[in-house]
Tab-separated table of C-alpha atoms and ligand atoms in Angstrom:
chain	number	residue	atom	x	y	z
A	1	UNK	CA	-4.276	17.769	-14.470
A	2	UNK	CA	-3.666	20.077	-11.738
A	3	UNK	CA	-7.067	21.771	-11.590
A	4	UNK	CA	-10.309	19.604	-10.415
A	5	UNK	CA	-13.975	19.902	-10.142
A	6	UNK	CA	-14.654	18.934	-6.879
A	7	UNK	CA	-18.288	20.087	-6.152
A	8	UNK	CA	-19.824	16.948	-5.699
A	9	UNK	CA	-17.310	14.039	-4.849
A	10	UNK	CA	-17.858	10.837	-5.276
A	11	UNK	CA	-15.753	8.206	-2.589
A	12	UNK	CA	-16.727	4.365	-3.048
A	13	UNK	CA	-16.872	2.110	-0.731
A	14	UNK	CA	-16.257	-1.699	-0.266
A	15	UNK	CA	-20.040	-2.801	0.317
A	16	UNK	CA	-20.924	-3.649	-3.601
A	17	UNK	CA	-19.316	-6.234	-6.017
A	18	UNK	CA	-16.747	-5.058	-8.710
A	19	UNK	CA	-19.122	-4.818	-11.390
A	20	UNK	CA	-22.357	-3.329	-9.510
A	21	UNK	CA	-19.412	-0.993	-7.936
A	22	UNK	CA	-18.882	0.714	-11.926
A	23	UNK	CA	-22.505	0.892	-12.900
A	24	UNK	CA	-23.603	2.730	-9.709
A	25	UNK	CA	-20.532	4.866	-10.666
A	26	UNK	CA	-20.746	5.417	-14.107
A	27	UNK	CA	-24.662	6.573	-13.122
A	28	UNK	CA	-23.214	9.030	-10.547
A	29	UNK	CA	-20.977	10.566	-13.515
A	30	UNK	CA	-23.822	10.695	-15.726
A	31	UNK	CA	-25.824	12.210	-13.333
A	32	UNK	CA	-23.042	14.855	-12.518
A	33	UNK	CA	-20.662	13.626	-10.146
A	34	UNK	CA	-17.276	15.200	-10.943
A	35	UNK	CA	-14.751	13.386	-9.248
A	36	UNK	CA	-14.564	9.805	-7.627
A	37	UNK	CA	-11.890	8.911	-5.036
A	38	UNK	CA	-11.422	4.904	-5.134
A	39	UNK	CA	-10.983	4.022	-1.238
A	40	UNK	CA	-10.517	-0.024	-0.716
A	41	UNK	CA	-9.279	-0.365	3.164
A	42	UNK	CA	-9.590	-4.570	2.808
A	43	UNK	CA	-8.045	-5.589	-0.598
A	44	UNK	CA	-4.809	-7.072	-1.276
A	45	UNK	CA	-2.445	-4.674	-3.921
A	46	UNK	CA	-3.843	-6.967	-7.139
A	47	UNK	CA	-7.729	-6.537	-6.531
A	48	UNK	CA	-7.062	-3.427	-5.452
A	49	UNK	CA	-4.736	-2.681	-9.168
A	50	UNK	CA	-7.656	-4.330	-11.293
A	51	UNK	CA	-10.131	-2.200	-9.484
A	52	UNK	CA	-8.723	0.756	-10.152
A	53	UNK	CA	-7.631	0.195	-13.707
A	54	UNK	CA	-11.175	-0.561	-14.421
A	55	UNK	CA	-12.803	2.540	-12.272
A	56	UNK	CA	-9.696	4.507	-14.517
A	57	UNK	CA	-11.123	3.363	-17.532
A	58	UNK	CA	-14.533	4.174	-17.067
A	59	UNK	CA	-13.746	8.052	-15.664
A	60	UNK	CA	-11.688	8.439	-18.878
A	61	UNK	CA	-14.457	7.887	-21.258
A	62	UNK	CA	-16.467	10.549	-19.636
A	63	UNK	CA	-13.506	12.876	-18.353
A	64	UNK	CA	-13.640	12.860	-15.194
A	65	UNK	CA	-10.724	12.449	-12.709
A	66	UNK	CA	-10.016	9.325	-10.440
A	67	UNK	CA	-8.198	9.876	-7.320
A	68	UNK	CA	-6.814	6.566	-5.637
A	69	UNK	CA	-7.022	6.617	-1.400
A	70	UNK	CA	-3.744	5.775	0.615
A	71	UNK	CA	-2.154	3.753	-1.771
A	72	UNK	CA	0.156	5.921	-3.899
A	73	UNK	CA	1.548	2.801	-5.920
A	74	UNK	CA	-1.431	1.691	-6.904
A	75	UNK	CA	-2.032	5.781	-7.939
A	76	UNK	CA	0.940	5.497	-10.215
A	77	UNK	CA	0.565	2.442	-11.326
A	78	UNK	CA	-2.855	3.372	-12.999
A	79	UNK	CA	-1.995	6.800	-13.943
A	80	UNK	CA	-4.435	8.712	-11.561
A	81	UNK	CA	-5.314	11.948	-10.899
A	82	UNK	CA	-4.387	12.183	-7.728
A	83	UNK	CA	-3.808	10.375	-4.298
A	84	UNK	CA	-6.070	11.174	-1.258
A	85	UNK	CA	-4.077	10.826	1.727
A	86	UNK	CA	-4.939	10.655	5.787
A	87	UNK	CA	-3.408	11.558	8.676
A	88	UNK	CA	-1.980	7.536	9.025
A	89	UNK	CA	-0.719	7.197	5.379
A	90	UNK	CA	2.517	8.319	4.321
A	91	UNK	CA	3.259	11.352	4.771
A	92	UNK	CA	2.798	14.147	2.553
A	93	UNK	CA	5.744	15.603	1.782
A	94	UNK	CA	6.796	12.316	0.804
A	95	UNK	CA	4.176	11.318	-1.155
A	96	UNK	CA	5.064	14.352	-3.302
A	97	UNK	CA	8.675	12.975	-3.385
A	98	UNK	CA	7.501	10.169	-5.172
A	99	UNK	CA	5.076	11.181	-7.674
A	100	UNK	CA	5.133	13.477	-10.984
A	101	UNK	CA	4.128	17.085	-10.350
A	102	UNK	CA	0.774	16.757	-12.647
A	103	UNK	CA	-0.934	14.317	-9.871
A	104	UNK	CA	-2.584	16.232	-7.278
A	105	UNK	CA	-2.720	15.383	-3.345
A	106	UNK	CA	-5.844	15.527	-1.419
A	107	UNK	CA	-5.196	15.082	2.744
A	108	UNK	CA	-7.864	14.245	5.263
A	109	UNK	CA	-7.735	16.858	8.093
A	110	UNK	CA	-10.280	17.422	11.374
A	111	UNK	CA	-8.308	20.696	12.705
A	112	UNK	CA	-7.006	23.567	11.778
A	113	UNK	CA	-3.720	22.985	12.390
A	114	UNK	CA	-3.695	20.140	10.315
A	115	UNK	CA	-5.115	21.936	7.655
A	116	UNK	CA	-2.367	24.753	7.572
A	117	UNK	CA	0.400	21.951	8.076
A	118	UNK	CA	-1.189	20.024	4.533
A	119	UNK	CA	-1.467	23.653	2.949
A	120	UNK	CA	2.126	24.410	3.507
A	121	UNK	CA	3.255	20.750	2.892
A	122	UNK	CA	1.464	21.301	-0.330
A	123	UNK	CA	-1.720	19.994	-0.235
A	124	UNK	CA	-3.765	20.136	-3.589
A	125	UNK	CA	-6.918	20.314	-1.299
A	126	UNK	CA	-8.346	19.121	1.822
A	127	UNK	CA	-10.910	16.769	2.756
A	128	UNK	CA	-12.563	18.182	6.266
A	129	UNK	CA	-14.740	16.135	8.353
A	130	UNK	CA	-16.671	14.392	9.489
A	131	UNK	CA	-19.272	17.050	9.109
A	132	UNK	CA	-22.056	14.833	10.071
A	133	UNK	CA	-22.155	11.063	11.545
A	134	UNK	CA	-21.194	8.476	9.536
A	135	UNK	CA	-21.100	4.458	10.180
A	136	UNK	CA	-19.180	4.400	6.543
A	137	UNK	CA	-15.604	5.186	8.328
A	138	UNK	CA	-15.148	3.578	11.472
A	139	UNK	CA	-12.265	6.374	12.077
A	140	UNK	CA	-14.662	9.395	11.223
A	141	UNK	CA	-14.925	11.360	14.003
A	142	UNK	CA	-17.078	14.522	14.253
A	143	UNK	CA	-16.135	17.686	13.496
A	144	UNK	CA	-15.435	20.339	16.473
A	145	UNK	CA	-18.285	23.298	16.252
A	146	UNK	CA	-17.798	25.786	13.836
A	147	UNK	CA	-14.204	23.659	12.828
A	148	UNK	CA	-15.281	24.041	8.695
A	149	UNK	CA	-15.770	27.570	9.010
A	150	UNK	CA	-12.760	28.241	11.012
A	151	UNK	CA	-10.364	26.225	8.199
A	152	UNK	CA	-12.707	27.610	4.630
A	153	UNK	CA	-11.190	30.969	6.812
A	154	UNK	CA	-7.844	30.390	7.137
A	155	UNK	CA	-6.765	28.227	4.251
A	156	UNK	CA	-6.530	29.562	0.234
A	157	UNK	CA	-6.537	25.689	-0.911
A	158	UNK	CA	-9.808	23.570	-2.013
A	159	UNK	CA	-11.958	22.072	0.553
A	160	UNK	CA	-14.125	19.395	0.461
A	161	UNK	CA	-16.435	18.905	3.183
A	162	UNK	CA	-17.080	14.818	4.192
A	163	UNK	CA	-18.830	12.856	6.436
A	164	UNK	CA	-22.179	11.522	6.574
A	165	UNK	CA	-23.517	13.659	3.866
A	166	UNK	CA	-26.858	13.128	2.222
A	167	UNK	CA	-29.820	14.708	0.744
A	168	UNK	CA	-31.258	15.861	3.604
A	169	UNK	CA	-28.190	17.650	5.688
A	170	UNK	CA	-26.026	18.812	2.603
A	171	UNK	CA	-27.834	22.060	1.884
A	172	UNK	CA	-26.620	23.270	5.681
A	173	UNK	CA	-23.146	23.322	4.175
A	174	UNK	CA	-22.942	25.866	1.896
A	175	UNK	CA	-22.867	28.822	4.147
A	176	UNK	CA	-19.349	27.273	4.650
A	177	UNK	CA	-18.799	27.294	0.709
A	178	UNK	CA	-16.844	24.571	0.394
A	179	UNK	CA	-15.381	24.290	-3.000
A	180	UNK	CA	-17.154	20.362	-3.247
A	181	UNK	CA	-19.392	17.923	-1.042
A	182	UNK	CA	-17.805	14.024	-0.885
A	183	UNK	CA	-20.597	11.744	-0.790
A	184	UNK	CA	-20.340	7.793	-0.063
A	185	UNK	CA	-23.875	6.085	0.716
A	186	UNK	CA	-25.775	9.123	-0.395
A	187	UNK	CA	-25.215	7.380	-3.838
A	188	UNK	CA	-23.380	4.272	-3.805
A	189	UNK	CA	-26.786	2.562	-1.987
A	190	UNK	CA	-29.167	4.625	-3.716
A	191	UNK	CA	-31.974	2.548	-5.225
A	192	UNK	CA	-30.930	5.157	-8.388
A	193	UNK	CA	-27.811	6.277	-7.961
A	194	UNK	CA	-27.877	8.827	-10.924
A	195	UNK	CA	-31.921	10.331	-9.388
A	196	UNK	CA	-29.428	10.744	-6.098
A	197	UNK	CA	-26.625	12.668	-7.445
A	198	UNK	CA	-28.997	15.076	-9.528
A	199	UNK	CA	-31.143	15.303	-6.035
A	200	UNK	CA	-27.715	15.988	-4.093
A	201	UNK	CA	-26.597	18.717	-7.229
A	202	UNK	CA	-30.277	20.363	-6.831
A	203	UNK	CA	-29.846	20.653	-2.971
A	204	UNK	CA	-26.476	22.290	-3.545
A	205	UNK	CA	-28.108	24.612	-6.505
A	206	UNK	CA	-25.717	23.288	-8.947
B	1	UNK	CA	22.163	-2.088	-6.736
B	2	UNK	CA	21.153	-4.940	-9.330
B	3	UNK	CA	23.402	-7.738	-7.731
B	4	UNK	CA	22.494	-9.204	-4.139
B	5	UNK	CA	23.782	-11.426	-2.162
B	6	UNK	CA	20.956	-13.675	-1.137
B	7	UNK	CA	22.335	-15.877	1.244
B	8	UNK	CA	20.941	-15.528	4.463
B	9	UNK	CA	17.722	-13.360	3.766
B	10	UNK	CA	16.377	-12.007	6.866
B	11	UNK	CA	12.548	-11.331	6.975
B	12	UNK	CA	11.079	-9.162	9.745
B	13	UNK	CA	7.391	-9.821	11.319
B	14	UNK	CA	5.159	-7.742	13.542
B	15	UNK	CA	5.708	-9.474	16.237
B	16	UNK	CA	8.695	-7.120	18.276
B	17	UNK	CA	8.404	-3.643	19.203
B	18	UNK	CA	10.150	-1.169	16.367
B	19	UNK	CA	12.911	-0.745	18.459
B	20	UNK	CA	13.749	-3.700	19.904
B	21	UNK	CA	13.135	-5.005	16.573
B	22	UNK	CA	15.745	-2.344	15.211
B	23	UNK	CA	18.265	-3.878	17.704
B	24	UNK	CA	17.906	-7.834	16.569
B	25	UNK	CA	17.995	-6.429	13.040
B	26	UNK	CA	21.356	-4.660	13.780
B	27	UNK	CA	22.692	-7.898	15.531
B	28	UNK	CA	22.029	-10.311	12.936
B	29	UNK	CA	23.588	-8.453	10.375
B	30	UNK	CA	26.230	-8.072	12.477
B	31	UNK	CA	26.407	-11.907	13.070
B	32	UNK	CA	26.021	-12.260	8.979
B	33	UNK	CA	22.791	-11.650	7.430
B	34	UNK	CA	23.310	-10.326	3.960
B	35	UNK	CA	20.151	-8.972	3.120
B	36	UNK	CA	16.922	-7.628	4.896
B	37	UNK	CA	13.016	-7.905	4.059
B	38	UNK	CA	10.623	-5.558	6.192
B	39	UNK	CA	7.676	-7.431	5.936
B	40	UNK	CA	4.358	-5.227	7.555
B	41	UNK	CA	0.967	-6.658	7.029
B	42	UNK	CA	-1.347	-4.729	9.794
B	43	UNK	CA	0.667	-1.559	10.307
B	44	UNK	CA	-0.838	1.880	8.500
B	45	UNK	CA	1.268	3.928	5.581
B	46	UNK	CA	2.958	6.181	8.217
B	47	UNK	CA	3.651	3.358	10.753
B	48	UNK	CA	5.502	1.345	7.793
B	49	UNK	CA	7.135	4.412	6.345
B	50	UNK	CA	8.816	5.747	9.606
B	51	UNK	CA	9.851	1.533	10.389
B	52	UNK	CA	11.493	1.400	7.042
B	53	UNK	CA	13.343	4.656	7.294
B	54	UNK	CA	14.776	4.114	10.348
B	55	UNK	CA	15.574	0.257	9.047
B	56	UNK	CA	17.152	1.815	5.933
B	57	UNK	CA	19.348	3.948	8.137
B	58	UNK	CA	20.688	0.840	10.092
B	59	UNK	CA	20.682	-1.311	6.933
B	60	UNK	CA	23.040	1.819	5.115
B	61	UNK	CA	25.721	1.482	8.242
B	62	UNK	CA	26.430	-1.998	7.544
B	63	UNK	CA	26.133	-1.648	3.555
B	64	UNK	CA	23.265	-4.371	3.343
B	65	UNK	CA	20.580	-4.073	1.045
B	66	UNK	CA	16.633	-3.719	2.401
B	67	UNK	CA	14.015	-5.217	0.450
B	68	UNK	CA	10.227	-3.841	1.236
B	69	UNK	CA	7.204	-6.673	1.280
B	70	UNK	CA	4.314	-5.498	-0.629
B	71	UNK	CA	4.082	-1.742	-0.714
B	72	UNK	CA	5.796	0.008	-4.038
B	73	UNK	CA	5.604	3.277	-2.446
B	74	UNK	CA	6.862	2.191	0.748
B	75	UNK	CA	10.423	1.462	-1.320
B	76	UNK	CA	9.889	4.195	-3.799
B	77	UNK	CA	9.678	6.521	-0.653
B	78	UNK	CA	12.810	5.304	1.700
B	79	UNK	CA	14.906	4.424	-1.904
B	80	UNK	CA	14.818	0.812	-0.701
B	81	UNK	CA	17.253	-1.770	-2.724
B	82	UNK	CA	14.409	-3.639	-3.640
B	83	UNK	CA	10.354	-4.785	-3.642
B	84	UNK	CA	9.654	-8.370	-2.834
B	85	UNK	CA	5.603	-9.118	-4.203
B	86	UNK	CA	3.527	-12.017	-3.952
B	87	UNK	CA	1.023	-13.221	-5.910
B	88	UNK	CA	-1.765	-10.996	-4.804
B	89	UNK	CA	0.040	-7.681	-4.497
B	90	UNK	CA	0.239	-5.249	-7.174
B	91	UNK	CA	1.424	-7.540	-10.870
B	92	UNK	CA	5.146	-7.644	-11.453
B	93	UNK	CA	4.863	-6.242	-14.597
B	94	UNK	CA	2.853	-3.313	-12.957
B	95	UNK	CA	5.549	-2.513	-10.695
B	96	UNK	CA	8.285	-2.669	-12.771
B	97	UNK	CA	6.550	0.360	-15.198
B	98	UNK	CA	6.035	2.574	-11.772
B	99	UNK	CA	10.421	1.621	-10.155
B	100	UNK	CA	13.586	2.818	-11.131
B	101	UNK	CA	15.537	0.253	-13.170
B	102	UNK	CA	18.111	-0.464	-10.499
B	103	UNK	CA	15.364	-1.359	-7.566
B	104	UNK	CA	15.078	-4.867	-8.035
B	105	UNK	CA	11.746	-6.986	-7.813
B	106	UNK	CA	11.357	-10.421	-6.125
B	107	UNK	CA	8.490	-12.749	-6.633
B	108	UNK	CA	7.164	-15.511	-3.863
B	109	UNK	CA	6.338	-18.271	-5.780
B	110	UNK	CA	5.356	-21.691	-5.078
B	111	UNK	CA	4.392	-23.866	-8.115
B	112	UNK	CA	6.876	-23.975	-11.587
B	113	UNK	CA	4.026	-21.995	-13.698
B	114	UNK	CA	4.349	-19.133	-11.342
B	115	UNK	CA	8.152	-19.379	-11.487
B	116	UNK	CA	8.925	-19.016	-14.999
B	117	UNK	CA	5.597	-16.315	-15.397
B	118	UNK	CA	7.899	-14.344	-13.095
B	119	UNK	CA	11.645	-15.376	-14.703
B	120	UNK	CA	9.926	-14.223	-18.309
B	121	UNK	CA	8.274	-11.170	-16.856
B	122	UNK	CA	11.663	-10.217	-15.125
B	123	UNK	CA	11.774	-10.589	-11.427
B	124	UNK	CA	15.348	-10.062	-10.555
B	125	UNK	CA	14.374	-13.355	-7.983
B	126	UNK	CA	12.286	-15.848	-6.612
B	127	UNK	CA	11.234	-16.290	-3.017
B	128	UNK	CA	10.838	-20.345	-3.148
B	129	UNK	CA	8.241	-22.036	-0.388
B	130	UNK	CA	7.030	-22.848	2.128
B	131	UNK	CA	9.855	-25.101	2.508
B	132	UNK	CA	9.212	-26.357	5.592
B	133	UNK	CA	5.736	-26.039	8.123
B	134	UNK	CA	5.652	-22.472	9.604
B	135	UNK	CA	3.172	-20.404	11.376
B	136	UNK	CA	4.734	-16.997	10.505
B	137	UNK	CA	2.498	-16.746	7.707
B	138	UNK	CA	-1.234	-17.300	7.731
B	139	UNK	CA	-1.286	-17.814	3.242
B	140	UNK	CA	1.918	-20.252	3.759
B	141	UNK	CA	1.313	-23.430	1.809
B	142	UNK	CA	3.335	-26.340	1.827
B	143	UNK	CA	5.499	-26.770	-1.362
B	144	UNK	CA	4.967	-29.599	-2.967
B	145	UNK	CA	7.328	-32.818	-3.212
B	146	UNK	CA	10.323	-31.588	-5.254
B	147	UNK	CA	9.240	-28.398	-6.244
B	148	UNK	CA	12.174	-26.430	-5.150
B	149	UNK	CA	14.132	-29.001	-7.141
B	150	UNK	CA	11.959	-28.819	-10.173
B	151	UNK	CA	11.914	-24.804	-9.869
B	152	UNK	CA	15.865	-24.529	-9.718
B	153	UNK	CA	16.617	-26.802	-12.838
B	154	UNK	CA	13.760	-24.744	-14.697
B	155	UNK	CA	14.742	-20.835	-14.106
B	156	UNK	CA	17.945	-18.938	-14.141
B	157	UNK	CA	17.390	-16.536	-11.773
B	158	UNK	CA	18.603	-16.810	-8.184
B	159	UNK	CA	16.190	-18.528	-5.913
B	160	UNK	CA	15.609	-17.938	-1.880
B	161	UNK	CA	14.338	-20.975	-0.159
B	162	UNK	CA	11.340	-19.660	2.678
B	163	UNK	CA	8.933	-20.984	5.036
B	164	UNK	CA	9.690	-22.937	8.229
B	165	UNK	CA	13.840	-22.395	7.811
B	166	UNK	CA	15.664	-23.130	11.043
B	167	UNK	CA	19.064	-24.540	12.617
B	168	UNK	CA	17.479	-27.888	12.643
B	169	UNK	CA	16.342	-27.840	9.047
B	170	UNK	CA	18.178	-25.638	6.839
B	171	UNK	CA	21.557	-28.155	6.139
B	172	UNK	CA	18.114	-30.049	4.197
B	173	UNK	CA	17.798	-27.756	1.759
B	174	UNK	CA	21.791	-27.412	0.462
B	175	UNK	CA	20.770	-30.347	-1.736
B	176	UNK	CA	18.500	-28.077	-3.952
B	177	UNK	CA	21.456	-25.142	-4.231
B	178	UNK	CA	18.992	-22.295	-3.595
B	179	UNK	CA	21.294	-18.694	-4.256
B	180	UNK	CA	19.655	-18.067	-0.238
B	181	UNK	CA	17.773	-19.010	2.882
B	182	UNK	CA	14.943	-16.673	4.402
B	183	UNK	CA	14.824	-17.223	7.675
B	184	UNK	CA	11.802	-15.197	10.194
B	185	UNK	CA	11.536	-16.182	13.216
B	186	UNK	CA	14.839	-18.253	13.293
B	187	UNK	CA	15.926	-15.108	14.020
B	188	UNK	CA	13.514	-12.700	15.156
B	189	UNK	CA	12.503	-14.438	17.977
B	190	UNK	CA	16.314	-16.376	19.047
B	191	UNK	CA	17.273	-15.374	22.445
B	192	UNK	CA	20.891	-14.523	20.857
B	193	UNK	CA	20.116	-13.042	17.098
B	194	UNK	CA	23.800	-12.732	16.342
B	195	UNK	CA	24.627	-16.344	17.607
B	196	UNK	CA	21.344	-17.470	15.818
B	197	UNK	CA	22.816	-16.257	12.635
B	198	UNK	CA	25.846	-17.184	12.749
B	199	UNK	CA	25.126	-20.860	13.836
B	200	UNK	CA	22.518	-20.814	10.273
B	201	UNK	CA	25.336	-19.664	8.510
B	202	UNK	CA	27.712	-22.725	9.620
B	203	UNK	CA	24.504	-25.133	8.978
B	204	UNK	CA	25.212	-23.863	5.395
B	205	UNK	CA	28.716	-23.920	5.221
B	206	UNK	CA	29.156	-20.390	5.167
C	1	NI	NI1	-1.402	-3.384	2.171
């Protein structure tokens, strides 16, 4: 699957238990999330396997792709989508050395430069930010003014705008028509995480 | 490369800068270490990829094999020998499906149960300890009495005795015929890595 919906983007995060972790998600799916990213920073290869091969198995019943952060075994050892990558995992042209040609590579970029080195690297899409403050990544750092609009300009590939998005800022994004939003707290600690994502698809007119 | 020679199994830490590290490496294979484990626990994807690239290219010179701790891609990426997993990394039987059929997987193991789970599910070896007290690694746990014993006259497989190895204990462990001797910081940290390895290798007869 070479070709994603990435309007709104789903990225979890470590703060909820295993099983909490795939209701919230499967209610972000139902409400109309259309991609989820699995991103574990703390948890040894195993957790992090069963995790995913559970997350996999609940995307596949309602069709929707799983991308796996950083770890690009764990990626092919559950069959994923794709692999997200940032500017301190391997790198990319690497990661595309060891995968099949159907999975899809997402990079983490903050500058334009980056951005045109991951688009001619090969790049499936980009994830640009942080657009807003976040406390979720303690590496997120801010966006330079006008830095979204100056990469949606000069790069052909998907971008997905990330960082501290919510209810309340994500509707000043889409003059920069990004081709997807990547949400973490905005619905993983929603009191109703599927009321969130339709609230987040509203504010984005979709 | 499906056949190793296990006997003294050098395992890097964190604890040296890459190239100073680089340079022990180089002199204890020169002084007789037959096979190499690059063992990275805090360092990020690209950190660990560019250490075990450049380790690879040393490691090619002097025809001895490199075995990567933990991280599947890692080895899939640098075409490492081999993957050594413990029990919380990504499940043998998981890696195997994702490697090519001549990188060969190694198992830490430390009670008979676990040994034979990995012998059936067909790790090419067995990393056997802690045989000894060591502070190298944090999750080290003694073996208990006569487990190494127990372990080699239960699996067929070739076994490498770890944990707490040094000049003053290793000539211990001949007893239990173990196909190989880890050592860490036996090595890493000797004044004289080449002399250090050569004076293990006499403690064993070698
Ligand atoms: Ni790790």
């Amino acid at each position: 699957m070479k070709s994603i919906d990435y309007s709104l983007y789903l990225v979890t995060d470590e703060t909820k238990p295993n099983a909490e972790l795939l209701s919230i998600v499967e209610s972000a799916v139902i409400g109309g999330v259309t991609v989820v990213q699995l991103r574990e920073k703390k948890s040894k290869g195993n957790e992090f396997y069963e995790k995913a091969l559970a997350l996999k198995a609940l995307l596949d019943r309602y069709s929707v792709p799983l991308i796996i952060n950083d770890r690009v075994d764990i990626a092919l050892a559950v069959g994923a989508s794709g692999v997200h990558i940032g500017q301190e995992d391997i790198p990319l042209q690497v990661v595309k050395s060891i995968i099949p040609s159907t999975m899809i590579v997402g990079v983490s970029v903050k500058t334009l430069e980056a951005a045109k080195i991951a688009e001619e690297n090969g790049a499936d899409y980009l994830g640009v930010g942080s657009c807003f403050p976040t406390s979720t990544k303690d590496d997120a750092e801010l966006l330079a003014d006008g830095m979204l609009q100056k990469i949606r300009e000069n790069v052909h590939i998907p971008i997905v705008a990330i960082g501290g998005i919510n209810k309340e800022n994500i509707s000043e994004l889409i003059k920069y028509q990004p081709n997807g939003y990547a949400v973490v707290s905005a619905i993983i600690q929603a009191d109703n995480p599927k009321e969130a994502t339709k609230n987040l698809l509203r504010e984005i007119n979709l």
